[in-house]
mmCIF file of C-alpha atoms in Angstrom:
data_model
loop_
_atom_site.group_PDB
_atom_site.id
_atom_site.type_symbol
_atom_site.label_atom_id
_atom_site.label_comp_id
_atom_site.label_asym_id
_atom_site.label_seq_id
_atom_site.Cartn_x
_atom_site.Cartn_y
_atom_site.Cartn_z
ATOM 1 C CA UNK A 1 -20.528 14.186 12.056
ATOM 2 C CA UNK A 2 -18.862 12.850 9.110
ATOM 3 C CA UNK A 3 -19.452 9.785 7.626
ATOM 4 C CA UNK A 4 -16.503 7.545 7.666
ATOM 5 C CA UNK A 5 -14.125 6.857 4.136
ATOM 6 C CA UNK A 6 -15.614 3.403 2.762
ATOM 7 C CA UNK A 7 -13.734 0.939 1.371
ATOM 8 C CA UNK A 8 -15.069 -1.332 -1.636
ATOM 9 C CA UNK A 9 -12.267 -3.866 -2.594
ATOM 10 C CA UNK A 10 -11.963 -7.394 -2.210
ATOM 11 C CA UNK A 11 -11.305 -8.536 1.423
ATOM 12 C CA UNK A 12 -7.403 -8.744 0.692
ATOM 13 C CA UNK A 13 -4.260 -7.069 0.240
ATOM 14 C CA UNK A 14 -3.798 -6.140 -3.175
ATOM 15 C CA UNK A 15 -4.489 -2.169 -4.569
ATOM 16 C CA UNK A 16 -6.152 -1.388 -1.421
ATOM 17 C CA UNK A 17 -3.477 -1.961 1.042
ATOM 18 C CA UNK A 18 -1.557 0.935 1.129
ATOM 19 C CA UNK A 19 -4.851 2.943 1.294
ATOM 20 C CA UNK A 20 -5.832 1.208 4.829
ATOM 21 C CA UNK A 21 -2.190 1.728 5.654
ATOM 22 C CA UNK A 22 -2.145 5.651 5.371
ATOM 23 C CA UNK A 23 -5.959 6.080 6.815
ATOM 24 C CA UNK A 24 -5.123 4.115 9.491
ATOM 25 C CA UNK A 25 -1.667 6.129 10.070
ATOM 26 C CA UNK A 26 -3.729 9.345 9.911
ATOM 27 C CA UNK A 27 -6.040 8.172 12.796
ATOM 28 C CA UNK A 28 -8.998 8.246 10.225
ATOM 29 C CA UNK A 29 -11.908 5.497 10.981
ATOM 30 C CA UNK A 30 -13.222 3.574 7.881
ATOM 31 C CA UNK A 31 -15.547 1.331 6.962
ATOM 32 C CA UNK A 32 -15.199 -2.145 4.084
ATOM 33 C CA UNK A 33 -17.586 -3.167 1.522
ATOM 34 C CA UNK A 34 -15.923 -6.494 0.221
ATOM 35 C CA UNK A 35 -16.602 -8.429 -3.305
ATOM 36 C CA UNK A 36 -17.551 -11.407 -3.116
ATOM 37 C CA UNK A 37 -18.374 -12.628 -6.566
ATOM 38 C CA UNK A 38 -17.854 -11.076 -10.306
ATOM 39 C CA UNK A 39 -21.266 -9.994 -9.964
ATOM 40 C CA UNK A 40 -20.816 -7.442 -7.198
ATOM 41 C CA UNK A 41 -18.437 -6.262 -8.987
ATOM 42 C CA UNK A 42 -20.315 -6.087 -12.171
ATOM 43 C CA UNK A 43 -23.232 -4.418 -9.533
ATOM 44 C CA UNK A 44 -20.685 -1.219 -8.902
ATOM 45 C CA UNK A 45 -19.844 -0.408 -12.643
ATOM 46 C CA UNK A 46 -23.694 -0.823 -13.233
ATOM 47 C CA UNK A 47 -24.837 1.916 -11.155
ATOM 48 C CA UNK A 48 -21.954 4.062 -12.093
ATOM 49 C CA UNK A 49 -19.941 4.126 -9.137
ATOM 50 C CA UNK A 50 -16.414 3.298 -11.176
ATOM 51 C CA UNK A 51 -15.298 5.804 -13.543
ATOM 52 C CA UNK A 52 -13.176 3.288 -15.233
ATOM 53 C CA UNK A 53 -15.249 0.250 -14.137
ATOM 54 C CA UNK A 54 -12.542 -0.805 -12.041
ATOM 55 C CA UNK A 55 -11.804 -0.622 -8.240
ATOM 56 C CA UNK A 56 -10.088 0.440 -5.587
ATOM 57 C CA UNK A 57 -12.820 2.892 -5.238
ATOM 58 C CA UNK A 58 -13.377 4.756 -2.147
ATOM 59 C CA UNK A 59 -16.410 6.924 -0.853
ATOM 60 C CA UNK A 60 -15.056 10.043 1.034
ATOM 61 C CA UNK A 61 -16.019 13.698 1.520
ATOM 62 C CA UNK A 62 -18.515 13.150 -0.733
ATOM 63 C CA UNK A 63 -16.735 11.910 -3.481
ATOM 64 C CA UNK A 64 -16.742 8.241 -5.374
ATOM 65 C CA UNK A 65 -12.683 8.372 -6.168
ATOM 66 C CA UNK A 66 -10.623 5.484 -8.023
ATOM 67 C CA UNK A 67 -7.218 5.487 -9.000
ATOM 68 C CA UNK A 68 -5.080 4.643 -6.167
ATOM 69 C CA UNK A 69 -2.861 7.564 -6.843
ATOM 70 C CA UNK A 70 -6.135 9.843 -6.276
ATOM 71 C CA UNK A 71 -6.701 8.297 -3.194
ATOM 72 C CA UNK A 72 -3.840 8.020 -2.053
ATOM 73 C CA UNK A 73 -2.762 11.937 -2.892
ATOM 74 C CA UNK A 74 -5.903 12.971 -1.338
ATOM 75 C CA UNK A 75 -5.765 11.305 1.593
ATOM 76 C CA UNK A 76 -2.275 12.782 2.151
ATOM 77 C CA UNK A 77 -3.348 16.102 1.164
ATOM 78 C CA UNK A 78 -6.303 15.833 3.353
ATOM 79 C CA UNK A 79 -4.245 14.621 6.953
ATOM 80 C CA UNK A 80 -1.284 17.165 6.431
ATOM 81 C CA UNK A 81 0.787 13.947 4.953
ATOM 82 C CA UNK A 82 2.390 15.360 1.728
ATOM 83 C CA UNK A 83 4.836 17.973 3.034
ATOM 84 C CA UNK A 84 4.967 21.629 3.760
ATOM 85 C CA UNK A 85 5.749 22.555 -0.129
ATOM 86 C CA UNK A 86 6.197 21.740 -3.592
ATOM 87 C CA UNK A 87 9.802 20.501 -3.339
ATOM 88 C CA UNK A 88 8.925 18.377 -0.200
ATOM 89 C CA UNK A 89 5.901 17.262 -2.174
ATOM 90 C CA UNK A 90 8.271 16.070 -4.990
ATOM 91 C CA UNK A 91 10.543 14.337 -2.974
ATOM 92 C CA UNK A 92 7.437 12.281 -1.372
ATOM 93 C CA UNK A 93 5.959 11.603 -4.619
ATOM 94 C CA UNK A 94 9.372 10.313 -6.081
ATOM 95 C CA UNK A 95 9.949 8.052 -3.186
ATOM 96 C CA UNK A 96 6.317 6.729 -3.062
ATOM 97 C CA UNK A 97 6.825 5.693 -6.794
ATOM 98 C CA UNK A 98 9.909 4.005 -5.640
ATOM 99 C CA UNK A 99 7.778 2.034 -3.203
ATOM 100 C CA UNK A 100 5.509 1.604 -6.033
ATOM 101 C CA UNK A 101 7.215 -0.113 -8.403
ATOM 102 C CA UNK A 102 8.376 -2.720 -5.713
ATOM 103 C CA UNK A 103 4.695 -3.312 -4.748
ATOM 104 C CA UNK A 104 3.441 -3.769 -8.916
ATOM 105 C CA UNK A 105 6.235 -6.028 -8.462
ATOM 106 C CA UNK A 106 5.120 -8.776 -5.814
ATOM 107 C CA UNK A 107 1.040 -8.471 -7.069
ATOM 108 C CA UNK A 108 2.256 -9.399 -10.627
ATOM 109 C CA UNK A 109 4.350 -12.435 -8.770
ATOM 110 C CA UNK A 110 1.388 -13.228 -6.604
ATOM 111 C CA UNK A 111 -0.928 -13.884 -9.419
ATOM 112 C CA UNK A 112 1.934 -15.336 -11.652
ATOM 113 C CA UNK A 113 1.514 -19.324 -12.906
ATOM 114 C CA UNK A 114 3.175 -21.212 -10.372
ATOM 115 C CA UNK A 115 6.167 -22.879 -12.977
ATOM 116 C CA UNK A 116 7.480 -18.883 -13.619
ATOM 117 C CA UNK A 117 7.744 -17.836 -9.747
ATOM 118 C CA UNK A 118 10.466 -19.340 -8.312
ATOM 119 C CA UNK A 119 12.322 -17.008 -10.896
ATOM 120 C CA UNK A 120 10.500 -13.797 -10.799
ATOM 121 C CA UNK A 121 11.315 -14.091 -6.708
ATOM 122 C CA UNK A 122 14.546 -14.664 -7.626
ATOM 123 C CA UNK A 123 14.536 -11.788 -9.202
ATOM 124 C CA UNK A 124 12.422 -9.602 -7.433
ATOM 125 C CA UNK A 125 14.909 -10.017 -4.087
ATOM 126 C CA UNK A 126 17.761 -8.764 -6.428
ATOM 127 C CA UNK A 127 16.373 -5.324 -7.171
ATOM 128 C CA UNK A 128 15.026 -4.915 -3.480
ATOM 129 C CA UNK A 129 18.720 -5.807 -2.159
ATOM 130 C CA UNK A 130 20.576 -3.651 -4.386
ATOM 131 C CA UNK A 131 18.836 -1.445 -5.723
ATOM 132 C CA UNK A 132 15.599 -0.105 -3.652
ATOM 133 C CA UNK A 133 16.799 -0.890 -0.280
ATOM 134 C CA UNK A 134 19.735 1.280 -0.688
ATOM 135 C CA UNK A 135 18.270 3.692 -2.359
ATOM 136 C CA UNK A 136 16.167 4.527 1.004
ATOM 137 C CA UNK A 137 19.156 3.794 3.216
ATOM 138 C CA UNK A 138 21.382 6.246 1.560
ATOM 139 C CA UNK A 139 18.147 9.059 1.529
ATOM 140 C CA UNK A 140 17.866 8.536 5.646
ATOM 141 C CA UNK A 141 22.177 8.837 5.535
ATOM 142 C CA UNK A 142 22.151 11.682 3.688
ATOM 143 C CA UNK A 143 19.995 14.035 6.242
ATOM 144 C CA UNK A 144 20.839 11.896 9.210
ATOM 145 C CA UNK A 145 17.094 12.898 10.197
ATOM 146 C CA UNK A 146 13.906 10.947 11.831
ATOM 147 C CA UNK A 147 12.115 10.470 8.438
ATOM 148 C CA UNK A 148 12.158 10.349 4.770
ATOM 149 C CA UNK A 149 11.364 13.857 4.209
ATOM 150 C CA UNK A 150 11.519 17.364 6.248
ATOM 151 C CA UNK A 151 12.056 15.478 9.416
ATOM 152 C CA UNK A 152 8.691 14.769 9.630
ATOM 153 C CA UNK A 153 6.220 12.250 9.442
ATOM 154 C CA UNK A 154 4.725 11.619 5.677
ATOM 155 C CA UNK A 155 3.086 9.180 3.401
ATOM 156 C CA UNK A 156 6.557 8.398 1.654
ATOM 157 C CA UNK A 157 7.759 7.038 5.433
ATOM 158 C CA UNK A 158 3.979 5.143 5.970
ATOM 159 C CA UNK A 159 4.679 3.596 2.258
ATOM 160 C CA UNK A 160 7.699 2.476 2.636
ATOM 161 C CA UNK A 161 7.292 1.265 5.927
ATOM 162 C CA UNK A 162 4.079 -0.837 4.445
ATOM 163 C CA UNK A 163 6.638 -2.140 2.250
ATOM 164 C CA UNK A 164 9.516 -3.046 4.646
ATOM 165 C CA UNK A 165 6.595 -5.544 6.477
ATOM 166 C CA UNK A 166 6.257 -6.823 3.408
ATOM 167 C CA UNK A 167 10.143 -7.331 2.670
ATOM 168 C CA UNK A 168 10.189 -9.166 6.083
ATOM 169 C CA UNK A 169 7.728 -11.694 5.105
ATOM 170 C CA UNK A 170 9.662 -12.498 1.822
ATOM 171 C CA UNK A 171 12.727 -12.896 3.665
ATOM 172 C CA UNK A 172 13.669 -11.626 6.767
ATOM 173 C CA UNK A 173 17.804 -11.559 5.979
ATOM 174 C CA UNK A 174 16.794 -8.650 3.251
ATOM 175 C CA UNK A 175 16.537 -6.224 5.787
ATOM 176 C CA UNK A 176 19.972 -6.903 7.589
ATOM 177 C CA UNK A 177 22.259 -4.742 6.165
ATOM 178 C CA UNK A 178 19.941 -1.283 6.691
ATOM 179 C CA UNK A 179 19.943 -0.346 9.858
ATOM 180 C CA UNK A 180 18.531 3.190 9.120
ATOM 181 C CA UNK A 181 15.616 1.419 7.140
ATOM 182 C CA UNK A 182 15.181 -0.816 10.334
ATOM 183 C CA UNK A 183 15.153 1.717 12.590
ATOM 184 C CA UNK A 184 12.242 3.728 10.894
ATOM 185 C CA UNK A 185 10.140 0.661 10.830
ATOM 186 C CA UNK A 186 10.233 0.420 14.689
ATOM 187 C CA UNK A 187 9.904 4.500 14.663
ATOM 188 C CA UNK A 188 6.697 4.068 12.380
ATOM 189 C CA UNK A 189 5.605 1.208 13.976
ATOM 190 C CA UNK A 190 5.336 2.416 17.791
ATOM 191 C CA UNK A 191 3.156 5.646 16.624
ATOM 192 C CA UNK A 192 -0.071 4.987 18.612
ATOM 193 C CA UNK A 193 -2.708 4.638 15.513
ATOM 194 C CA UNK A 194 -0.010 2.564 13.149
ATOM 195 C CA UNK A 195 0.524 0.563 16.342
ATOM 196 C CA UNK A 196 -3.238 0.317 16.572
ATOM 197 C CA UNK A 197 -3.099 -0.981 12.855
ATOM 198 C CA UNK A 198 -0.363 -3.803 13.369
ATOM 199 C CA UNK A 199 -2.418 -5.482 15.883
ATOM 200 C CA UNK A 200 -4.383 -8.475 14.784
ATOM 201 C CA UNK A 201 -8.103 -8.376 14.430
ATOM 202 C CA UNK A 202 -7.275 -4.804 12.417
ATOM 203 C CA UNK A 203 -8.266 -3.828 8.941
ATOM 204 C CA UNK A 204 -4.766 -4.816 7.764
ATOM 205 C CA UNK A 205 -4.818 -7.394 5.668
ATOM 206 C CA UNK A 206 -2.654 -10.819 5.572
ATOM 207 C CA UNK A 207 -0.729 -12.552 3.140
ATOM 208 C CA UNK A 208 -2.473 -13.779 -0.123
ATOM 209 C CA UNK A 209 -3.471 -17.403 0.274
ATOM 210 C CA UNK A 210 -4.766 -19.632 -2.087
ATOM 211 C CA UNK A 211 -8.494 -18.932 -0.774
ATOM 212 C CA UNK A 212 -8.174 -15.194 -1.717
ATOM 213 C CA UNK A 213 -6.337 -15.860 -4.744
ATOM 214 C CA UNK A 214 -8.799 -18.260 -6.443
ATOM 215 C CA UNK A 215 -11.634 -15.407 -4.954
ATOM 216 C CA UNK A 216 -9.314 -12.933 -6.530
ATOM 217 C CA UNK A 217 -9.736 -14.788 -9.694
ATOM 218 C CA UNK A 218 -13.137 -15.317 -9.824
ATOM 219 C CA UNK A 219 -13.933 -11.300 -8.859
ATOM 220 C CA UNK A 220 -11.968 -10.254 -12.012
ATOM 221 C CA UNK A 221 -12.289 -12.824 -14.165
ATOM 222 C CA UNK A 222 -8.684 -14.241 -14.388
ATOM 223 C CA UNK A 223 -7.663 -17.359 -15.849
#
Protein backbone atom coordinates (compact mmCIF):
# COMPACT_ATOMS: atom_id res chain seq x y z
CA UNK A 1 0.00 0.00 0.00
CA UNK A 2 1.00 3.45 -0.55
CA UNK A 3 2.12 5.68 1.84
CA UNK A 4 -0.07 8.63 2.24
CA UNK A 5 0.99 12.49 0.64
CA UNK A 6 2.56 14.34 3.83
CA UNK A 7 2.10 17.63 4.54
CA UNK A 8 4.96 19.87 6.22
CA UNK A 9 3.57 23.49 6.65
CA UNK A 10 2.65 25.40 9.51
CA UNK A 11 -0.67 24.28 11.15
CA UNK A 12 -2.64 27.12 9.19
CA UNK A 13 -4.10 28.31 6.13
CA UNK A 14 -1.69 30.08 4.18
CA UNK A 15 0.30 28.29 0.86
CA UNK A 16 -0.92 25.03 1.93
CA UNK A 17 -4.57 25.47 1.77
CA UNK A 18 -5.51 24.94 -1.54
CA UNK A 19 -3.27 21.79 -1.52
CA UNK A 20 -5.54 20.10 1.39
CA UNK A 21 -8.43 21.47 -0.60
CA UNK A 22 -7.76 19.49 -3.93
CA UNK A 23 -6.36 16.16 -2.00
CA UNK A 24 -9.17 16.16 -0.04
CA UNK A 25 -11.57 16.74 -3.24
CA UNK A 26 -9.73 13.84 -4.91
CA UNK A 27 -10.58 11.43 -1.99
CA UNK A 28 -6.73 11.16 -1.32
CA UNK A 29 -5.78 10.53 2.59
CA UNK A 30 -2.83 12.64 3.95
CA UNK A 31 -0.93 13.06 6.69
CA UNK A 32 0.60 16.88 8.56
CA UNK A 33 3.94 17.55 9.86
CA UNK A 34 3.45 21.14 11.41
CA UNK A 35 6.32 23.88 12.35
CA UNK A 36 6.41 24.87 15.32
CA UNK A 37 9.40 27.09 15.76
CA UNK A 38 12.10 28.73 13.17
CA UNK A 39 14.16 25.92 14.06
CA UNK A 40 12.09 23.14 12.52
CA UNK A 41 12.07 24.94 9.87
CA UNK A 42 15.71 25.61 9.76
CA UNK A 43 15.78 21.42 10.57
CA UNK A 44 14.07 20.77 6.85
CA UNK A 45 16.47 23.02 4.72
CA UNK A 46 19.33 21.33 6.79
CA UNK A 47 18.83 17.92 5.69
CA UNK A 48 17.96 18.98 2.24
CA UNK A 49 14.44 18.39 2.02
CA UNK A 50 13.63 22.12 0.39
CA UNK A 51 15.02 22.78 -2.89
CA UNK A 52 14.63 26.42 -2.34
CA UNK A 53 14.75 26.24 1.49
CA UNK A 54 11.29 27.19 1.61
CA UNK A 55 7.96 25.28 2.16
CA UNK A 56 4.98 24.15 1.19
CA UNK A 57 6.77 20.97 0.62
CA UNK A 58 5.02 17.79 0.23
CA UNK A 59 6.25 14.04 0.31
CA UNK A 60 4.34 12.00 -2.39
CA UNK A 61 5.04 9.12 -4.79
CA UNK A 62 8.28 9.28 -3.74
CA UNK A 63 9.07 12.63 -4.37
CA UNK A 64 10.05 15.78 -1.88
CA UNK A 65 8.07 18.56 -4.22
CA UNK A 66 7.80 22.47 -3.38
CA UNK A 67 6.36 25.04 -5.34
CA UNK A 68 2.74 25.10 -4.90
CA UNK A 69 2.20 25.19 -8.59
CA UNK A 70 4.15 21.66 -8.69
CA UNK A 71 1.98 20.38 -6.27
CA UNK A 72 -0.75 21.54 -7.13
CA UNK A 73 -0.32 20.50 -11.13
CA UNK A 74 0.64 17.16 -9.99
CA UNK A 75 -1.87 16.44 -7.86
CA UNK A 76 -4.35 17.35 -10.64
CA UNK A 77 -2.50 15.46 -13.12
CA UNK A 78 -2.30 12.58 -10.83
CA UNK A 79 -6.50 12.35 -9.83
CA UNK A 80 -7.68 12.99 -13.53
CA UNK A 81 -8.29 16.86 -12.32
CA UNK A 82 -6.69 18.92 -15.19
CA UNK A 83 -8.92 18.14 -18.17
CA UNK A 84 -9.10 15.77 -21.04
CA UNK A 85 -6.54 18.00 -23.29
CA UNK A 86 -4.30 20.75 -23.81
CA UNK A 87 -6.95 23.41 -24.50
CA UNK A 88 -9.04 22.23 -21.44
CA UNK A 89 -5.74 22.23 -19.58
CA UNK A 90 -5.27 25.94 -20.56
CA UNK A 91 -8.47 27.05 -19.69
CA UNK A 92 -7.95 25.42 -16.02
CA UNK A 93 -4.63 26.84 -15.64
CA UNK A 94 -5.87 30.42 -16.68
CA UNK A 95 -8.71 30.31 -14.29
CA UNK A 96 -6.65 28.83 -11.37
CA UNK A 97 -4.27 31.90 -11.82
CA UNK A 98 -7.33 33.97 -11.63
CA UNK A 99 -8.06 32.38 -8.27
CA UNK A 100 -4.52 32.95 -7.59
CA UNK A 101 -4.02 36.30 -7.69
CA UNK A 102 -7.13 36.84 -5.36
CA UNK A 103 -5.58 34.44 -2.78
CA UNK A 104 -1.67 36.40 -2.96
CA UNK A 105 -4.09 39.03 -2.35
CA UNK A 106 -5.72 38.34 1.20
CA UNK A 107 -2.12 36.51 2.61
CA UNK A 108 -0.32 39.83 1.78
CA UNK A 109 -3.45 41.66 3.76
CA UNK A 110 -3.29 39.08 6.49
CA UNK A 111 0.24 39.73 7.38
CA UNK A 112 -0.08 43.54 6.53
CA UNK A 113 0.65 46.24 9.67
CA UNK A 114 -2.57 46.77 11.11
CA UNK A 115 -2.72 50.99 10.28
CA UNK A 116 -2.58 49.93 6.16
CA UNK A 117 -5.55 47.22 6.26
CA UNK A 118 -8.57 48.82 6.56
CA UNK A 119 -7.51 50.14 2.99
CA UNK A 120 -6.01 47.23 1.28
CA UNK A 121 -9.67 45.46 2.27
CA UNK A 122 -11.12 48.22 0.89
CA UNK A 123 -9.56 47.55 -1.92
CA UNK A 124 -9.27 44.05 -2.17
CA UNK A 125 -13.45 43.78 -2.12
CA UNK A 126 -13.35 46.14 -5.22
CA UNK A 127 -11.47 43.85 -7.57
CA UNK A 128 -13.35 40.66 -6.20
CA UNK A 129 -16.83 42.56 -6.92
CA UNK A 130 -16.06 43.76 -10.24
CA UNK A 131 -13.66 42.30 -11.57
CA UNK A 132 -12.99 38.43 -10.49
CA UNK A 133 -16.41 37.59 -9.49
CA UNK A 134 -17.71 38.36 -12.84
CA UNK A 135 -15.21 37.14 -14.57
CA UNK A 136 -16.31 33.46 -13.27
CA UNK A 137 -19.99 34.33 -13.52
CA UNK A 138 -19.85 35.25 -17.11
CA UNK A 139 -17.41 31.81 -17.83
CA UNK A 140 -20.42 29.51 -16.11
CA UNK A 141 -23.05 31.95 -18.51
CA UNK A 142 -21.28 31.44 -21.36
CA UNK A 143 -21.55 27.36 -21.51
CA UNK A 144 -24.60 27.30 -19.33
CA UNK A 145 -22.83 23.96 -18.03
CA UNK A 146 -22.27 22.20 -14.39
CA UNK A 147 -18.61 23.41 -14.07
CA UNK A 148 -15.87 25.66 -15.03
CA UNK A 149 -14.50 23.58 -17.68
CA UNK A 150 -15.71 20.52 -20.07
CA UNK A 151 -18.69 20.02 -17.89
CA UNK A 152 -16.79 18.31 -15.58
CA UNK A 153 -15.38 18.36 -12.34
CA UNK A 154 -11.65 20.05 -12.15
CA UNK A 155 -9.17 21.77 -9.97
CA UNK A 156 -10.17 25.28 -11.53
CA UNK A 157 -13.97 24.52 -9.94
CA UNK A 158 -12.20 23.02 -6.37
CA UNK A 159 -10.02 26.48 -6.49
CA UNK A 160 -12.38 28.65 -6.95
CA UNK A 161 -14.77 27.15 -4.82
CA UNK A 162 -11.85 27.29 -1.93
CA UNK A 163 -11.98 30.82 -2.73
CA UNK A 164 -15.76 31.60 -2.74
CA UNK A 165 -15.59 30.19 1.28
CA UNK A 166 -13.20 32.51 1.63
CA UNK A 167 -15.19 35.51 -0.08
CA UNK A 168 -18.04 34.55 2.37
CA UNK A 169 -16.04 35.08 5.39
CA UNK A 170 -14.89 38.59 4.18
CA UNK A 171 -18.29 39.53 3.51
CA UNK A 172 -21.09 37.56 2.87
CA UNK A 173 -23.13 40.42 0.56
CA UNK A 174 -20.05 39.82 -2.11
CA UNK A 175 -21.51 36.83 -3.26
CA UNK A 176 -25.16 38.17 -3.89
CA UNK A 177 -25.27 39.15 -7.20
CA UNK A 178 -23.76 35.56 -8.76
CA UNK A 179 -26.05 33.18 -8.64
CA UNK A 180 -24.14 30.82 -11.06
CA UNK A 181 -21.00 31.25 -8.72
CA UNK A 182 -23.42 30.36 -5.77
CA UNK A 183 -24.79 27.61 -7.20
CA UNK A 184 -21.39 25.78 -7.90
CA UNK A 185 -20.38 26.28 -4.35
CA UNK A 186 -23.40 24.20 -3.11
CA UNK A 187 -22.66 21.76 -6.32
CA UNK A 188 -18.93 21.45 -5.02
CA UNK A 189 -19.80 21.45 -1.68
CA UNK A 190 -22.37 18.38 -1.47
CA UNK A 191 -19.68 15.99 -3.38
CA UNK A 192 -19.21 13.29 -0.68
CA UNK A 193 -15.22 13.75 0.03
CA UNK A 194 -15.41 17.88 -0.26
CA UNK A 195 -18.42 17.43 2.03
CA UNK A 196 -16.22 15.21 4.15
CA UNK A 197 -13.65 18.20 4.10
CA UNK A 198 -16.14 21.08 5.22
CA UNK A 199 -16.94 19.32 8.32
CA UNK A 200 -15.22 20.47 11.45
CA UNK A 201 -12.56 18.43 13.10
CA UNK A 202 -11.12 18.12 9.19
CA UNK A 203 -7.73 19.04 7.89
CA UNK A 204 -9.20 22.34 6.65
CA UNK A 205 -7.90 24.97 8.21
CA UNK A 206 -9.64 28.20 9.93
CA UNK A 207 -9.24 31.73 9.72
CA UNK A 208 -5.80 33.30 10.67
CA UNK A 209 -5.92 34.49 14.26
CA UNK A 210 -3.57 36.35 16.07
CA UNK A 211 -2.10 32.99 17.70
CA UNK A 212 -1.12 31.66 14.20
CA UNK A 213 -0.09 34.90 12.99
CA UNK A 214 2.48 35.77 15.70
CA UNK A 215 3.52 31.65 15.17
CA UNK A 216 3.54 32.57 11.55
CA UNK A 217 5.98 35.21 12.39
CA UNK A 218 8.19 33.58 14.47
CA UNK A 219 8.46 30.31 11.83
CA UNK A 220 9.73 32.75 9.11
CA UNK A 221 11.25 35.25 10.78
CA UNK A 222 8.93 38.29 10.10
CA UNK A 223 9.00 41.48 11.75
Amino acid sequence: MAAKPKLYYFDGRGRMEPIRWLLAAAGVEFEEEFLETSKDLEKLRNDGSLMFQQVPMVEIDGMKLVQCRAILNYIAAKYNLYGKDIKERALIDMYVEGVADLNEMYLFWSISPPNEQAAKMTQMKDKIANRYLPAFEKVLKSHGQDYLVGNRLSRADIHLVELLYLVEELDPSLLANFPLLKALKARISNLPTVKKFLQPGSPRKPPMDEKCLAKVKEIFQLK
